[in-house]
Short mmCIF file of C-alpha atoms in Angstrom, two decimals:
data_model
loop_
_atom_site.label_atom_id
_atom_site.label_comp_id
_atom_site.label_asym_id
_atom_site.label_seq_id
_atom_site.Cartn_x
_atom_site.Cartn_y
_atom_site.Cartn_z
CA UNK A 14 -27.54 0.95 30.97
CA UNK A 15 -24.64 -1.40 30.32
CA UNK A 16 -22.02 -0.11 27.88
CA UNK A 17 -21.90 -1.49 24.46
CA UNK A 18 -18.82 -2.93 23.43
CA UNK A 19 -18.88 -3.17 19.66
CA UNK A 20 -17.44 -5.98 17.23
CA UNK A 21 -14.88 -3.06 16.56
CA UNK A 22 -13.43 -2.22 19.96
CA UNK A 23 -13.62 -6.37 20.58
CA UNK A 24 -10.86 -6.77 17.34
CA UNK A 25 -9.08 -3.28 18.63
CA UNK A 26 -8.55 -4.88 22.20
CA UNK A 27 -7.25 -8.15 21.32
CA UNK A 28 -5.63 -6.91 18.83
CA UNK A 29 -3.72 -4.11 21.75
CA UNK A 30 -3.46 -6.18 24.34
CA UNK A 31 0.08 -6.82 24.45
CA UNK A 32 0.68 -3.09 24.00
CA UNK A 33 -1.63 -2.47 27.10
CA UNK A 34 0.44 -5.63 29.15
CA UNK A 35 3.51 -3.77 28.79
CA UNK A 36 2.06 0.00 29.44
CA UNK A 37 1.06 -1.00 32.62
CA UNK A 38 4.04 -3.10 33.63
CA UNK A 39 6.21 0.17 32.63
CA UNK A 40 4.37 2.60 34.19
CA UNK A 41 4.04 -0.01 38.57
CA UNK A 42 5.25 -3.85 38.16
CA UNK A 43 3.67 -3.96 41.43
CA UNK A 44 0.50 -2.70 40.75
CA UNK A 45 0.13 -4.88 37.79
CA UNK A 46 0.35 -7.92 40.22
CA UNK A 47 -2.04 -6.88 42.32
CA UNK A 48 -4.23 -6.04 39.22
CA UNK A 49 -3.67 -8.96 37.52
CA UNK A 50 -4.16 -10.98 40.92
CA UNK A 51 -8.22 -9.36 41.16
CA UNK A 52 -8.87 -9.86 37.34
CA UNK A 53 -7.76 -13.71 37.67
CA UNK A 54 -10.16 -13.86 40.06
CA UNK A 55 -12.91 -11.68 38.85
CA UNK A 56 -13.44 -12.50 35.43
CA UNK A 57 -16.38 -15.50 34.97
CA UNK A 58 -15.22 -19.35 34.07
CA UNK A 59 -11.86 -18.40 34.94
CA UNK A 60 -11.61 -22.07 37.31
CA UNK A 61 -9.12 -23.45 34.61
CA UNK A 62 -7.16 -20.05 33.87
CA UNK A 63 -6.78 -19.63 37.93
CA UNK A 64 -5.32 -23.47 38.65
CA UNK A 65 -2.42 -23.18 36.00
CA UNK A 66 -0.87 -19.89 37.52
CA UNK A 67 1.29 -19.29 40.80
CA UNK A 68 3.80 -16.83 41.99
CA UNK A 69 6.21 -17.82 39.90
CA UNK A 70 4.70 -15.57 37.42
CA UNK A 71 5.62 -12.71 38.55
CA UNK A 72 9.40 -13.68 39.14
CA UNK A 73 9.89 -13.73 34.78
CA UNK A 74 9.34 -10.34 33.15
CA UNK A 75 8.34 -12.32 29.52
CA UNK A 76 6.17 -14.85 31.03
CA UNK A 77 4.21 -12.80 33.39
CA UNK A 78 3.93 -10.50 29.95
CA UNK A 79 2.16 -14.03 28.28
CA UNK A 80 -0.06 -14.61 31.01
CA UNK A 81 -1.22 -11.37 31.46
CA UNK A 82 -2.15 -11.23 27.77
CA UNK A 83 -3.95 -14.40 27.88
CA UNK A 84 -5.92 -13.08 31.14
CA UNK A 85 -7.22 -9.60 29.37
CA UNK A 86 -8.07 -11.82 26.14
CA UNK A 87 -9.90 -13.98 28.59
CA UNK A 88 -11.97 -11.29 30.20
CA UNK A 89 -12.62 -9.63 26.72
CA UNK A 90 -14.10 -12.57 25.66
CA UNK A 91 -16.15 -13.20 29.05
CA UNK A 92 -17.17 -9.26 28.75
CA UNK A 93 -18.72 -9.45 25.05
CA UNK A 94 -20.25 -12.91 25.66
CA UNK A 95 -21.82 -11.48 28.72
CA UNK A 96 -22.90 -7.90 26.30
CA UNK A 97 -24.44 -10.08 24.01
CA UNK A 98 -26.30 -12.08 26.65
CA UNK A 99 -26.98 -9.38 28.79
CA UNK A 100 -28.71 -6.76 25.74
CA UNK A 101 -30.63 -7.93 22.86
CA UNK A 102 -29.04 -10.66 20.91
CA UNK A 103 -26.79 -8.61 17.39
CA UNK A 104 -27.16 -10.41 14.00
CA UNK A 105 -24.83 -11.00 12.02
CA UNK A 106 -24.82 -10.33 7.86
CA UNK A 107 -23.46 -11.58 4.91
CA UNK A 108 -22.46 -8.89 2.20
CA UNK A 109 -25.65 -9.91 -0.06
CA UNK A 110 -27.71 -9.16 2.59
CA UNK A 111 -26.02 -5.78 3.22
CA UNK A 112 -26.07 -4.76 -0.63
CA UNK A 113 -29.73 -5.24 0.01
CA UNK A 114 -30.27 -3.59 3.09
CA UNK A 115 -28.10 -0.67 1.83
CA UNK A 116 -29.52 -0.89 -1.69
CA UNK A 117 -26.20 -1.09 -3.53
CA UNK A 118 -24.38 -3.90 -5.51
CA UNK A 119 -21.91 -6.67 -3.78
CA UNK A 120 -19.36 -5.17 -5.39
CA UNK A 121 -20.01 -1.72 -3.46
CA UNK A 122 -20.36 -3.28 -0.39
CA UNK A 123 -16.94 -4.97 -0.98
CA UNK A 124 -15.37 -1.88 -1.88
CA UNK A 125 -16.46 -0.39 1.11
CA UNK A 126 -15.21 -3.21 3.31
CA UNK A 127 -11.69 -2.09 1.25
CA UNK A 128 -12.05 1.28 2.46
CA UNK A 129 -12.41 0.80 5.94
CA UNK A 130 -16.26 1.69 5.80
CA UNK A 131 -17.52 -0.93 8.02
CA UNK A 132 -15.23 0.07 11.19
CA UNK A 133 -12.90 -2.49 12.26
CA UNK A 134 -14.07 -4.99 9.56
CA UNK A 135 -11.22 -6.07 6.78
CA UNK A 136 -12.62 -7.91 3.58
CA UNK A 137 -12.57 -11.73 4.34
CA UNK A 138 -9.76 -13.05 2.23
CA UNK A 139 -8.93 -17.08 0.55
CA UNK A 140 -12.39 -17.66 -0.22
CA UNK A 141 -13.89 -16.92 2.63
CA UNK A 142 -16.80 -14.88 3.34
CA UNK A 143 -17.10 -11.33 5.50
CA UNK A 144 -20.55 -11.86 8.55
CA UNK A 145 -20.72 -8.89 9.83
CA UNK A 146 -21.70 -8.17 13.01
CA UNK A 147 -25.02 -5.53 13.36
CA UNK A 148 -23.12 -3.29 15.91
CA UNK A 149 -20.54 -2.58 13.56
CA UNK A 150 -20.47 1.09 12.50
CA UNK A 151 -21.03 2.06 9.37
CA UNK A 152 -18.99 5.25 8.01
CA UNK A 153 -20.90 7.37 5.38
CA UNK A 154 -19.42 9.15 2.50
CA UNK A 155 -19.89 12.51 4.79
CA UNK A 156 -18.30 10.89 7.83
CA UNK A 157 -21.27 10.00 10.18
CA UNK A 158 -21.50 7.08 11.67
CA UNK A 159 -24.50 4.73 11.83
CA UNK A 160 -25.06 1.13 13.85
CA UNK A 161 -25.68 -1.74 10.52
CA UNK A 162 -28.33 -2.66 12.66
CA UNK A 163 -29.93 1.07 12.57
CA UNK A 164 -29.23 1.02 8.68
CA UNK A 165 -31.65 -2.96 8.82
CA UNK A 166 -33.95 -0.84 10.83
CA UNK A 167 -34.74 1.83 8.06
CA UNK A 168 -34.58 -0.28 5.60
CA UNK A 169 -37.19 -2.74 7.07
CA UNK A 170 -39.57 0.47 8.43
CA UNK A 171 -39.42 1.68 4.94
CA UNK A 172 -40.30 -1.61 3.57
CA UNK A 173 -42.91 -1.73 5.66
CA UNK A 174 -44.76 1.49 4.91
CA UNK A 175 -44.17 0.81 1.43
CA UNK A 176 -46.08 -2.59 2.12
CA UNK A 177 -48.87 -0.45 3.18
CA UNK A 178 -49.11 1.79 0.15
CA UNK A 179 -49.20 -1.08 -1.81
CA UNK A 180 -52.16 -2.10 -0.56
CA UNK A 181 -54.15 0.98 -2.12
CA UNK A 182 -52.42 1.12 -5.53
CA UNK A 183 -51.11 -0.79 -8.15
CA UNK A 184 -47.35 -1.21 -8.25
CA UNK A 185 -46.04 0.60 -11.24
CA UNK A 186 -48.26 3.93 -9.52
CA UNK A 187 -46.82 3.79 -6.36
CA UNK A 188 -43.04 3.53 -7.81
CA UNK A 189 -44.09 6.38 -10.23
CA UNK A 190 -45.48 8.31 -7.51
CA UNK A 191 -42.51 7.74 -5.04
CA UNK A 192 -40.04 9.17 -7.35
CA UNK A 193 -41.82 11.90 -8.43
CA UNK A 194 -41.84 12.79 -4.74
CA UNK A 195 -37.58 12.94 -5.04
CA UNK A 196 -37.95 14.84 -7.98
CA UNK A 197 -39.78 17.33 -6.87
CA UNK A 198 -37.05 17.66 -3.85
CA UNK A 199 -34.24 17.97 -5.61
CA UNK A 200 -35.67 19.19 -8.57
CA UNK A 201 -34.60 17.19 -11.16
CA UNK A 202 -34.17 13.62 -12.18
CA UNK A 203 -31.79 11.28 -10.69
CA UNK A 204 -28.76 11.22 -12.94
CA UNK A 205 -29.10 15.20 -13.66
CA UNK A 206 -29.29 15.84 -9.64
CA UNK A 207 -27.87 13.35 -7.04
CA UNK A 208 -26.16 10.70 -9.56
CA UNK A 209 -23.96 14.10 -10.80
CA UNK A 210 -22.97 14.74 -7.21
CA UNK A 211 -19.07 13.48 -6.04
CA UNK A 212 -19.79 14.31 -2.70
CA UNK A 213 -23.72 13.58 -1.27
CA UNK A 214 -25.01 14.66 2.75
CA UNK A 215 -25.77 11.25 5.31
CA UNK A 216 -29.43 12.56 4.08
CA UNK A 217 -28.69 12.81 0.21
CA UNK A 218 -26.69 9.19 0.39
CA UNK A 219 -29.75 8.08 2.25
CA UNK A 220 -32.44 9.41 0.12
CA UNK A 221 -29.93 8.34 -3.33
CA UNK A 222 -30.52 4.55 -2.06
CA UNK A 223 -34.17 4.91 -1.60
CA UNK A 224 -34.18 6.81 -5.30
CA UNK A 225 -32.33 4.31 -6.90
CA UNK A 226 -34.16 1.36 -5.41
CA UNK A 227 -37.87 2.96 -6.98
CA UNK A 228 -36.16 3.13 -10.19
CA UNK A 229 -34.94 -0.11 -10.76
CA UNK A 230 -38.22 -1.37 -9.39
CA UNK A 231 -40.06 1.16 -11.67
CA UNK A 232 -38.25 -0.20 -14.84
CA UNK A 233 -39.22 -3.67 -13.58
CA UNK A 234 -42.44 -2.85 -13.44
CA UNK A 235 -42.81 -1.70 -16.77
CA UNK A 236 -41.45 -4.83 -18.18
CA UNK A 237 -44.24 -6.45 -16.52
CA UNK A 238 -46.59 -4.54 -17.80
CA UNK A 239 -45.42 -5.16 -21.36
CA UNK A 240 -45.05 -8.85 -21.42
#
């Protein structure tokens, strides 16, 4: 099976590759010739990158530095071009969609971008607007890690077989029913169990989402019923 590489370790390699340049040129200046000779001419569409180099390269420390930079960025892009060809094709979200895939607010999702939550994501700043990418990993309160795209997965699975429930009873029952189900669990309501937690499990964060969704769409329901 191919190995991933994710949105993070894309940004983390162009964002080391100098640092890498000169490790290697420290450690054989030789060796990195010869390496950076077979990469040149490894790497795909690399006609144009090929034709502007010669030997004289090598003979300037800080230049052969530059071009060896511009060769790994080069083959970083050719590798995750060729990932995303190669695998199935990774979608890329907006924050609204996330807040609803994760059942928060914007502004959670946004604070979570601040805290480094989304790995190797920074909030989009001067207007601009955060995609992000559905092999990004997702940090939980607890630490684990989970793909965005796993996170779309449950959501739309739960969606799904709550689709199917809905087909054999009214709305408002199934919502009631639902929670009753996480109430029994944790014994308790919401706010007197996990909405006093500071702390929650990757299963409690999970199930708090899920708990929180029914009872907003509970409350709707019973507006509906009233007007």
């Amino acid at each position: 099976m191919l190995m991933p590489i994710t949105y993070a370790e894309k940004n983390l390699f162009s964002k080391n590759a100098q640092e890498i340049v000169v490790e290697l040129l420290d450690r054989s200046y030789d060796n990195s010739v010869l390496l950076f000779k077979v990469l040149a001419h490894s790497v795909q569409n690399n006609a144009t990158l090929v034709q502007s180099l010669d030997e004289s390269i090598f003979e300037n420390t800080e230049v052969f530095k530059e071009q060896f930079s511009n060769l790994l960025q080069h083959a970083l892009t050719q590798a995750y071009t060729n990932k995303q060809v190669m695998t199935e094709s990774t979608k890329d979200y907006s924050v609204k969609e996330l807040s609803k895939y994760f059942g928060v607010s914007v502004v959670s999702i946004h604070n979570w971008l601040d805290q480094g939550r989304f790995e190797g994501i920074e909030r989009a700043g001067d207007h601009k607007h955060n995609r992000i990418s559905g092999d990004t990993l997702y940090i939980t309160a607890a630490g684990k890690k989970l793909k965005v795209d796993d996170v779309v997965k449950m959501w739309e699975q739960q969606e799904l077989e709550h689709e199917q429930q809905h087909q054999q009873e009214d709305n408002l029952s199934y919502y009631t029913r639902q929670i009753a189900i996480y109430e029994h669990k944790y014994n308790g309501e919401y706010e007197a169990t996990l909405g006093a937690k500071n702390e929650l499990t990757p299963e409690e964060e999970t199930d708090a989402q899920v708990w929180k969704h029914l009872l907003r769409r509970q409350t709707l329901e019973f507006r509906i019923t009233k007007e």
